[in-house]
Amino acid sequence: MEALEAIRQTRIVPVVTFHKPESILPTFGAMLSGKLPVAEITFRTEFAAEAIKLGAMTFPDMAVGAGTVTRASQAEAAIECGAKFIVSPGYSEQVHDICIGADIPYIPGCVTPTEIMNVLDHGIELIKFFPSEQYGGLKTIKALSAAFPQVTFMPTGGINESNLIEYLSNPRVVACGGSFMMSGSYDDIAAKCANAVGLVNSLK
Ligand code: 3PG
């Protein structure tokens, strides 16, 4: 399934940071057993590229993407390893160009009207609103939506089981990103993913 379609359907993008290589496969396994086949693997540790490669190879039906991509070299490494989408905390024209060249979606972070106008000029209409809670959460998303009717949002940062439904109830919110389901044992991760999927399904 195309990555954006997977994100639109699951409506949750787990933000996953690996601190040791031996946790990569069991973590993907736990996410899949919780029926959450999307992962944004952050370039915050040295294991990101390896995790993307292993995940993409072992679970081809999973939409494995890269997050916290701030440099062109990270985008290149992620795509080389099989990343199906790229997320950045802000907008990088270099990263965007690499995504265009590879024909994969780029979801950059934006919080201000000027930042949004800049990405609209570059043909991007789905943005990561990050860090969401710190920048006013839904209240800010609603105000920005009025000015930018073409923009849709993937808020990330401070989202968890208690505010997920409220965010996802907003028609302009395509999906929410977050790490809230990624802590604890592998069983905990599977259970938290399943619970998050259940919350999404309760909106259908
Ligand atoms: C991210 O990188 O997108 C955020 O760190 C995720 O935010 P959270 O940890 O508050 O969910």
XYZ file of N, CA and C and ligand atoms in Angstrom:
623
model
N 0.845 -1.191 0.000
C 0.000 0.000 0.000
C 0.891 1.257 0.000
N 0.474 2.233 -0.724
C 1.257 3.465 -0.764
C 1.324 4.082 0.644
N 2.465 4.682 0.987
C 2.694 5.127 2.368
C 1.646 6.124 2.858
N 1.312 7.109 2.012
C 0.338 8.102 2.476
C -1.023 7.488 2.707
N -1.361 6.499 1.877
C -2.638 5.815 2.049
C -2.630 5.036 3.376
N -1.505 4.404 3.684
C -1.382 3.669 4.952
C -1.544 4.628 6.126
N -0.927 5.809 6.023
C -1.030 6.798 7.115
C -2.476 7.281 7.247
N -3.116 7.527 6.103
C -4.516 7.988 6.136
C -5.416 6.934 6.764
N -5.121 5.680 6.488
C -5.986 4.615 7.024
C -5.738 4.356 8.505
N -4.470 4.252 8.906
C -4.205 3.928 10.321
C -4.454 5.139 11.208
N -4.198 6.346 10.680
C -4.382 7.626 11.372
C -3.469 7.796 12.596
N -2.520 6.901 12.738
C -1.527 7.033 13.813
C -0.164 6.725 13.203
N 0.806 7.581 13.524
C 2.165 7.324 13.055
C 3.072 7.203 14.285
N 3.367 5.978 14.687
C 4.244 5.803 15.840
C 5.642 6.356 15.553
N 6.132 7.157 16.473
C 7.487 7.713 16.364
C 8.410 6.797 17.167
N 9.316 6.137 16.448
C 10.085 5.052 17.069
C 11.576 5.394 17.038
N 12.221 5.317 18.190
C 13.665 5.569 18.286
C 14.330 4.317 18.842
N 15.285 3.795 18.082
C 15.968 2.578 18.528
C 17.281 2.917 19.228
N 17.461 2.302 20.394
C 18.694 2.515 21.167
C 19.609 1.308 21.131
N 19.089 0.193 20.639
C 19.954 -0.988 20.491
C 19.419 -1.856 19.347
N 20.333 -2.417 18.554
C 19.901 -3.143 17.354
C 19.049 -4.364 17.659
N 19.276 -5.016 18.793
C 18.511 -6.238 19.069
C 17.024 -5.969 19.342
N 16.678 -4.700 19.563
C 15.249 -4.422 19.801
C 14.487 -4.159 18.501
N 15.195 -4.075 17.376
C 14.528 -3.639 16.134
C 13.416 -4.613 15.715
N 13.768 -5.869 15.502
C 12.753 -6.806 14.985
C 11.633 -7.073 15.990
N 11.957 -7.296 17.276
C 10.842 -7.520 18.224
C 9.910 -6.310 18.334
N 10.469 -5.108 18.168
C 9.605 -3.914 18.251
C 8.654 -3.870 17.056
N 9.187 -4.099 15.852
C 8.296 -4.150 14.675
C 7.244 -5.250 14.861
N 7.681 -6.382 15.383
C 6.753 -7.493 15.603
C 5.636 -7.102 16.562
N 6.014 -6.395 17.624
C 5.003 -5.970 18.611
C 4.022 -4.991 17.971
N 4.534 -4.081 17.145
C 3.648 -3.108 16.504
C 2.667 -3.810 15.575
N 3.195 -4.788 14.843
C 2.312 -5.518 13.917
C 1.297 -6.350 14.675
N 1.708 -6.927 15.800
C 0.708 -7.721 16.534
C -0.350 -6.804 17.143
N 0.005 -5.523 17.357
C -1.000 -4.534 17.769
C -1.737 -3.921 16.594
N -1.492 -4.442 15.389
C -2.184 -4.022 14.146
C -1.893 -2.568 13.774
N -0.646 -2.154 14.021
C -0.236 -0.802 13.645
C 0.934 -0.895 12.663
N 0.624 -0.970 11.360
C 1.665 -1.258 10.366
C 2.360 -0.022 9.781
N 2.544 1.008 10.606
C 3.227 2.229 10.165
C 4.284 2.574 11.211
N 5.456 3.040 10.779
C 6.479 3.445 11.747
C 7.321 4.572 11.179
N 7.513 5.594 11.996
C 8.446 6.681 11.653
C 9.693 6.459 12.509
N 10.748 5.987 11.868
C 11.978 5.667 12.601
C 12.860 6.912 12.669
N 13.149 7.370 13.862
C 13.853 8.653 13.965
C 15.361 8.509 13.799
N 15.916 9.517 13.128
C 17.370 9.620 12.987
C 17.946 10.334 14.210
N 17.557 9.844 15.384
C 18.105 10.432 16.617
C 19.151 9.524 17.228
N 19.250 8.324 16.665
C 20.311 7.414 17.107
C 20.997 6.854 15.870
N 22.102 6.190 16.122
C 22.893 5.629 15.008
C 22.232 4.400 14.381
N 21.112 3.934 14.955
C 20.509 2.684 14.476
C 19.367 2.899 13.489
N 19.103 4.172 13.139
C 17.929 4.458 12.305
C 17.981 3.735 10.953
N 19.095 3.892 10.237
C 19.162 3.310 8.887
C 19.025 1.783 8.952
N 19.707 1.183 9.906
C 19.642 -0.282 10.065
C 18.204 -0.728 10.374
N 17.543 0.042 11.231
C 16.159 -0.316 11.598
C 15.231 -0.206 10.394
N 15.418 0.836 9.599
C 14.571 1.005 8.408
C 14.804 -0.166 7.453
N 16.068 -0.512 7.277
C 16.404 -1.591 6.347
C 15.797 -2.919 6.807
N 16.006 -3.225 8.076
C 15.477 -4.490 8.604
C 13.954 -4.524 8.543
N 13.342 -3.414 8.944
C 11.876 -3.350 8.957
C 11.310 -3.467 7.556
N 11.902 -2.703 6.619
C 11.384 -2.703 5.247
C 11.573 -4.068 4.585
N 12.709 -4.721 4.899
C 12.981 -6.028 4.287
C 12.109 -7.127 4.882
N 11.988 -7.101 6.214
C 11.299 -8.193 6.901
C 9.779 -8.066 6.818
N 9.307 -6.813 6.808
C 7.852 -6.595 6.811
C 7.474 -5.683 5.645
N 7.484 -6.225 4.424
C 7.253 -5.369 3.251
C 5.881 -4.701 3.235
N 4.929 -5.253 3.981
C 3.602 -4.620 3.994
C 3.519 -3.459 4.975
N 4.572 -3.277 5.747
C 4.549 -2.208 6.733
C 5.065 -0.914 6.075
N 4.431 0.207 6.379
C 4.898 1.495 5.850
C 5.981 2.017 6.792
N 7.227 1.696 6.469
C 8.346 2.123 7.313
C 8.941 3.391 6.710
N 8.925 4.462 7.505
C 9.484 5.725 7.042
C 10.554 6.218 7.996
N 11.117 7.375 7.665
C 12.175 7.955 8.494
C 11.700 9.269 9.087
N 12.100 9.530 10.337
C 11.748 10.784 10.999
C 12.979 11.504 11.514
N 12.738 12.729 11.984
C 13.848 13.587 12.448
C 14.941 13.661 11.385
N 14.510 13.720 10.138
C 15.468 13.813 9.035
C 15.780 15.301 8.831
N 16.984 15.694 9.197
C 17.349 17.108 9.121
C 18.406 17.369 8.052
N 19.010 16.309 7.545
C 20.089 16.495 6.559
C 19.847 15.631 5.319
N 20.359 16.125 4.184
C 20.206 15.400 2.927
C 20.794 13.993 3.034
N 21.922 13.858 3.708
C 22.581 12.541 3.790
C 21.695 11.535 4.522
N 20.939 12.008 5.510
C 20.033 11.093 6.221
C 18.891 10.653 5.304
N 18.365 11.594 4.519
C 17.285 11.242 3.583
C 17.783 10.205 2.582
N 18.987 10.430 2.071
C 19.555 9.482 1.091
C 19.725 8.102 1.723
N 20.268 8.063 2.948
C 20.480 6.782 3.622
C 19.143 6.091 3.876
N 18.152 6.865 4.320
C 16.837 6.286 4.633
C 16.208 5.668 3.386
N 16.274 6.395 2.281
C 15.645 5.917 1.034
C 16.391 4.691 0.513
N 17.693 4.751 0.602
C 18.535 3.602 0.208
C 18.151 2.351 1.011
N 17.775 2.554 2.258
C 17.403 1.422 3.127
C 15.944 1.007 2.962
N 15.193 1.735 2.150
C 13.817 1.318 1.877
C 12.738 2.160 2.536
N 13.094 3.341 3.051
C 12.068 4.196 3.675
C 11.008 4.568 2.645
N 9.735 4.493 3.073
C 8.637 4.778 2.138
C 8.083 6.188 2.296
N 8.525 6.891 3.345
C 8.176 8.305 3.507
C 9.220 8.943 4.417
N 9.308 10.274 4.337
C 10.308 11.001 5.121
C 9.605 12.115 5.897
N 9.926 12.220 7.177
C 9.369 13.270 8.038
C 10.529 14.084 8.606
N 10.342 15.404 8.646
C 11.353 16.285 9.250
C 10.700 17.129 10.338
N 11.476 17.583 11.314
C 10.903 18.502 12.319
C 10.626 19.886 11.739
N 11.323 20.243 10.645
C 11.083 21.500 9.948
C 11.115 21.207 8.452
N 11.264 22.261 7.626
C 11.321 22.035 6.174
C 12.758 22.169 5.685
N 13.191 21.215 4.869
C 14.504 21.281 4.227
C 14.300 21.108 2.733
N 14.713 22.107 1.983
C 14.568 22.024 0.531
C 15.411 20.874 -0.035
N 16.605 20.663 0.552
C 17.471 19.577 0.070
C 16.805 18.220 0.286
N 16.248 18.036 1.482
C 15.568 16.765 1.777
C 14.367 16.604 0.844
N 13.634 17.703 0.636
C 12.464 17.643 -0.245
C 12.863 17.199 -1.653
N 13.950 17.796 -2.174
C 14.398 17.452 -3.531
C 14.734 15.961 -3.642
N 15.343 15.428 -2.588
C 15.696 13.998 -2.608
C 14.417 13.147 -2.622
N 13.421 13.572 -1.849
C 12.145 12.818 -1.833
C 11.449 12.891 -3.192
N 11.498 14.067 -3.821
C 10.894 14.199 -5.154
C 11.605 13.251 -6.119
N 12.939 13.240 -6.041
C 13.726 12.373 -6.926
C 13.410 10.900 -6.729
N 13.115 10.527 -5.479
C 12.828 9.117 -5.167
C 11.332 8.818 -5.274
N 10.531 9.864 -5.531
C 9.077 9.718 -5.642
C 8.455 9.140 -4.368
N 8.870 9.693 -3.230
C 8.222 9.283 -1.976
C 7.738 10.534 -1.235
N 6.699 10.392 -0.370
C 6.151 11.569 0.302
C 7.127 12.183 1.304
N 7.072 13.510 1.365
C 7.856 14.269 2.345
C 6.876 15.030 3.235
N 6.940 14.813 4.540
C 6.051 15.496 5.485
C 6.935 16.350 6.402
N 7.033 17.653 6.102
C 7.902 18.514 6.900
C 7.148 19.152 8.070
N 7.901 19.525 9.090
C 7.298 20.207 10.231
C 7.110 21.685 9.946
N 5.923 22.203 10.346
C 5.619 23.637 10.224
C 4.767 24.020 11.423
N 4.950 25.226 11.941
C 4.024 25.702 12.975
C 3.508 27.113 12.708
N 4.213 27.884 11.908
C 3.781 29.278 11.713
C 3.177 29.463 10.319
N 2.371 30.540 10.145
C 1.825 30.827 8.815
C 2.921 30.994 7.764
N 4.013 31.632 8.114
C 5.095 31.826 7.132
C 5.691 30.486 6.722
N 5.884 29.608 7.693
C 6.421 28.273 7.353
C 5.454 27.518 6.450
N 4.174 27.644 6.734
C 3.177 26.948 5.906
C 3.185 27.527 4.487
N 3.248 28.855 4.387
C 3.275 29.465 3.046
C 4.502 29.016 2.267
N 5.598 28.848 2.954
C 6.823 28.381 2.288
C 6.633 26.971 1.722
N 6.057 26.050 2.520
C 5.918 24.684 1.979
C 4.833 24.617 0.902
N 3.798 25.465 1.028
C 2.787 25.503 -0.044
C 3.438 25.906 -1.366
N 4.371 26.853 -1.288
C 5.102 27.256 -2.508
C 5.864 26.082 -3.109
N 6.197 25.110 -2.261
C 6.940 23.936 -2.744
C 6.019 22.746 -3.018
N 4.724 22.990 -3.020
C 3.784 21.946 -3.428
C 3.401 20.957 -2.340
N 3.654 21.310 -1.072
C 3.333 20.383 0.027
C 2.080 20.863 0.748
N 1.125 19.943 0.955
C -0.116 20.330 1.624
C -0.404 19.527 2.890
N 0.355 18.443 3.131
C 0.239 17.717 4.407
C 1.480 18.057 5.228
N 1.257 18.669 6.386
C 2.402 19.073 7.208
C 2.361 18.392 8.564
N 3.552 18.209 9.121
C 3.665 17.755 10.509
C 3.580 19.010 11.374
N 2.578 19.086 12.221
C 2.483 20.219 13.139
C 3.234 19.807 14.403
N 4.425 20.359 14.579
C 5.351 19.848 15.598
C 6.162 20.970 16.228
N 6.352 20.942 17.544
C 5.715 20.065 18.528
C 4.338 20.600 18.898
N 3.343 19.769 18.684
C 1.956 20.210 18.674
C 1.481 20.837 19.984
N 1.568 20.101 21.066
C 1.010 20.627 22.315
C 1.721 21.918 22.731
N 3.015 21.956 22.523
C 3.795 23.142 22.903
C 3.417 24.360 22.068
N 2.933 24.130 20.843
C 2.554 25.247 19.965
C 1.046 25.482 19.924
N 0.361 25.001 20.936
C -1.052 25.350 21.045
C -2.023 24.286 20.580
N -1.511 23.154 20.113
C -2.357 21.998 19.789
C -3.508 22.335 18.848
N -4.646 21.755 19.147
C -5.810 21.876 18.259
C -6.264 23.316 18.050
N -6.123 24.122 19.108
C -6.551 25.516 19.002
C -5.781 26.212 17.869
N -4.492 25.975 17.817
C -3.665 26.583 16.763
C -3.973 25.950 15.409
N -4.166 24.639 15.401
C -4.496 23.961 14.134
C -5.790 24.539 13.550
N -6.778 24.777 14.410
C -8.057 25.337 13.920
C -7.845 26.735 13.337
N -7.042 27.556 14.007
C -6.795 28.920 13.515
C -6.040 28.871 12.182
N -5.052 27.996 12.085
C -4.290 27.877 10.831
C -5.170 27.327 9.714
N -6.079 26.417 10.073
C -6.972 25.814 9.063
C -7.827 26.868 8.381
N -8.235 27.881 9.151
C -9.095 28.922 8.579
C -8.334 29.692 7.501
N -7.059 29.935 7.744
C -6.269 30.705 6.772
C -5.794 29.845 5.610
N -5.637 28.550 5.852
C -5.061 27.657 4.833
C -5.998 26.470 4.583
N -7.083 26.697 3.811
C -8.071 25.629 3.629
C -7.529 24.399 2.907
N -6.408 24.530 2.223
C -5.854 23.395 1.468
C -4.925 22.520 2.316
N -4.620 22.969 3.536
C -3.602 22.268 4.324
C -4.237 21.216 5.234
N -3.579 20.057 5.307
C -3.965 19.046 6.291
C -2.773 18.811 7.226
N -3.076 18.267 8.393
C -2.096 18.259 9.477
C -1.828 16.856 10.005
N -0.563 16.651 10.389
C -0.197 15.470 11.161
C 0.440 15.984 12.461
N -0.398 16.338 13.448
C 0.173 16.851 14.690
C 0.970 15.777 15.422
N 2.069 16.198 16.005
C 2.955 15.283 16.734
C 3.612 16.071 17.861
N 3.732 15.412 19.004
C 4.366 16.071 20.148
C 3.336 16.289 21.244
N 3.416 15.454 22.272
C 2.484 15.593 23.391
C 1.141 14.918 23.161
N 1.062 14.071 22.144
C -0.209 13.376 21.884
C -0.161 12.002 22.546
N -1.273 11.622 23.143
C -1.334 10.335 23.845
C -2.783 9.841 23.866
N -3.010 8.770 24.622
C -4.353 8.154 24.637
C -5.427 9.151 25.077
N -5.054 10.155 25.879
C -6.087 11.021 26.446
C -6.521 12.143 25.479
N -5.678 12.513 24.523
C -6.103 13.590 23.612
C -6.174 13.145 22.138
N -5.844 11.875 21.878
C -5.827 11.370 20.492
C -7.175 11.549 19.794
N -8.240 11.157 20.474
C -9.567 11.200 19.843
C -9.968 12.633 19.503
N -9.651 13.546 20.418
C -9.997 14.946 20.168
C -9.259 15.453 18.915
N -7.990 15.141 18.822
C -7.227 15.557 17.628
C -7.825 14.930 16.370
N -8.048 13.612 16.416
C -8.482 12.913 15.199
C -9.903 13.279 14.794
N -10.659 13.866 15.726
C -12.026 14.274 15.385
C -12.026 15.522 14.511
N -10.904 16.219 14.477
C -10.825 17.404 13.614
C -10.644 16.950 12.159
N -11.539 17.418 11.263
C -11.485 16.914 9.884
C -10.187 17.226 9.151
N -9.428 18.204 9.593
C -8.178 18.553 8.913
C -6.987 17.753 9.430
N -7.230 16.977 10.476
C -6.138 16.158 11.016
C -6.185 14.787 10.343
N -5.185 14.540 9.506
C -5.127 13.278 8.759
C -4.739 12.135 9.691
N -3.725 12.399 10.511
C -3.199 11.377 11.423
C -2.448 12.090 12.538
N -2.218 11.370 13.624
C -1.404 11.917 14.718
C -0.137 11.092 14.839
N 0.991 11.793 15.052
C 2.233 11.089 15.345
C 2.457 11.060 16.840
N 3.247 10.104 17.294
C 3.547 10.087 18.720
C 4.332 8.864 19.129
N 4.957 9.006 20.290
C 5.749 7.887 20.818
C 5.042 7.224 21.991
N 3.783 7.647 22.230
C 3.124 7.223 23.462
C 2.872 5.717 23.554
N 2.892 5.041 22.401
C 2.624 3.582 22.430
C 3.916 2.763 22.389
N 5.052 3.445 22.491
C 6.310 2.748 22.248
C 7.120 2.438 23.511
N 6.537 2.589 24.683
C 7.321 2.356 25.899
C 6.940 1.038 26.566
N 7.869 0.538 27.388
C 7.615 -0.689 28.132
C 8.112 -1.921 27.400
N 7.600 -3.066 27.806
C 8.017 -4.339 27.209
C 7.405 -4.474 25.812
N 7.820 -5.508 25.082
C 7.217 -5.727 23.755
C 5.720 -6.013 23.883
N 5.343 -6.717 24.948
C 3.906 -6.957 25.181
C 3.178 -5.635 25.439
N 3.842 -4.757 26.198
C 3.229 -3.446 26.467
C 3.032 -2.684 25.156
N 4.068 -2.710 24.298
C 3.985 -1.986 23.022
C 2.837 -2.551 22.183
N 2.745 -3.879 22.118
C 1.649 -4.497 21.344
C 0.297 -4.062 21.908
N 0.180 -4.065 23.234
C -1.105 -3.713 23.860
C -1.426 -2.238 23.635
N -0.405 -1.376 23.754
C -0.662 0.062 23.569
C -0.998 0.371 22.104
N -0.338 -0.320 21.173
C -0.681 -0.135 19.753
C -2.124 -0.581 19.511
N -2.475 -1.742 20.045
C -3.846 -2.256 19.854
C -4.864 -1.291 20.460
N -4.535 -0.734 21.610
C -5.443 0.214 22.257
C -5.605 1.484 21.396
N -4.479 1.968 20.839
C -4.544 3.163 19.987
C -5.377 2.880 18.739
N -5.182 1.704 18.145
C -5.970 1.324 16.966
C -7.462 1.258 17.342
N -7.738 0.753 18.526
C -9.125 0.688 18.997
C -9.728 2.082 19.120
N -8.949 3.044 19.602
C -9.444 4.423 19.724
C -9.769 4.985 18.337
N -8.875 4.720 17.368
C -9.141 5.195 15.997
C -10.420 4.546 15.464
N -10.538 3.237 15.676
C -11.720 2.541 15.153
C -13.016 3.030 15.806
N -12.918 3.520 17.038
C -14.133 4.003 17.711
C -14.676 5.254 17.020
N -13.857 5.887 16.185
C -14.311 7.092 15.470
C -14.995 6.770 14.152
N -14.900 5.501 13.731
C -15.407 5.146 12.393
C -16.916 4.934 12.407
C 8.584 13.490 17.398
O 9.756 13.417 17.183
O 7.788 13.536 16.466
C 8.151 13.662 18.801
O 9.213 13.567 19.672
C 7.094 12.747 19.249
O 6.531 13.397 20.289
P 6.037 12.617 21.576
O 7.233 11.870 22.092
O 5.572 13.711 22.507
O 4.940 11.705 21.154
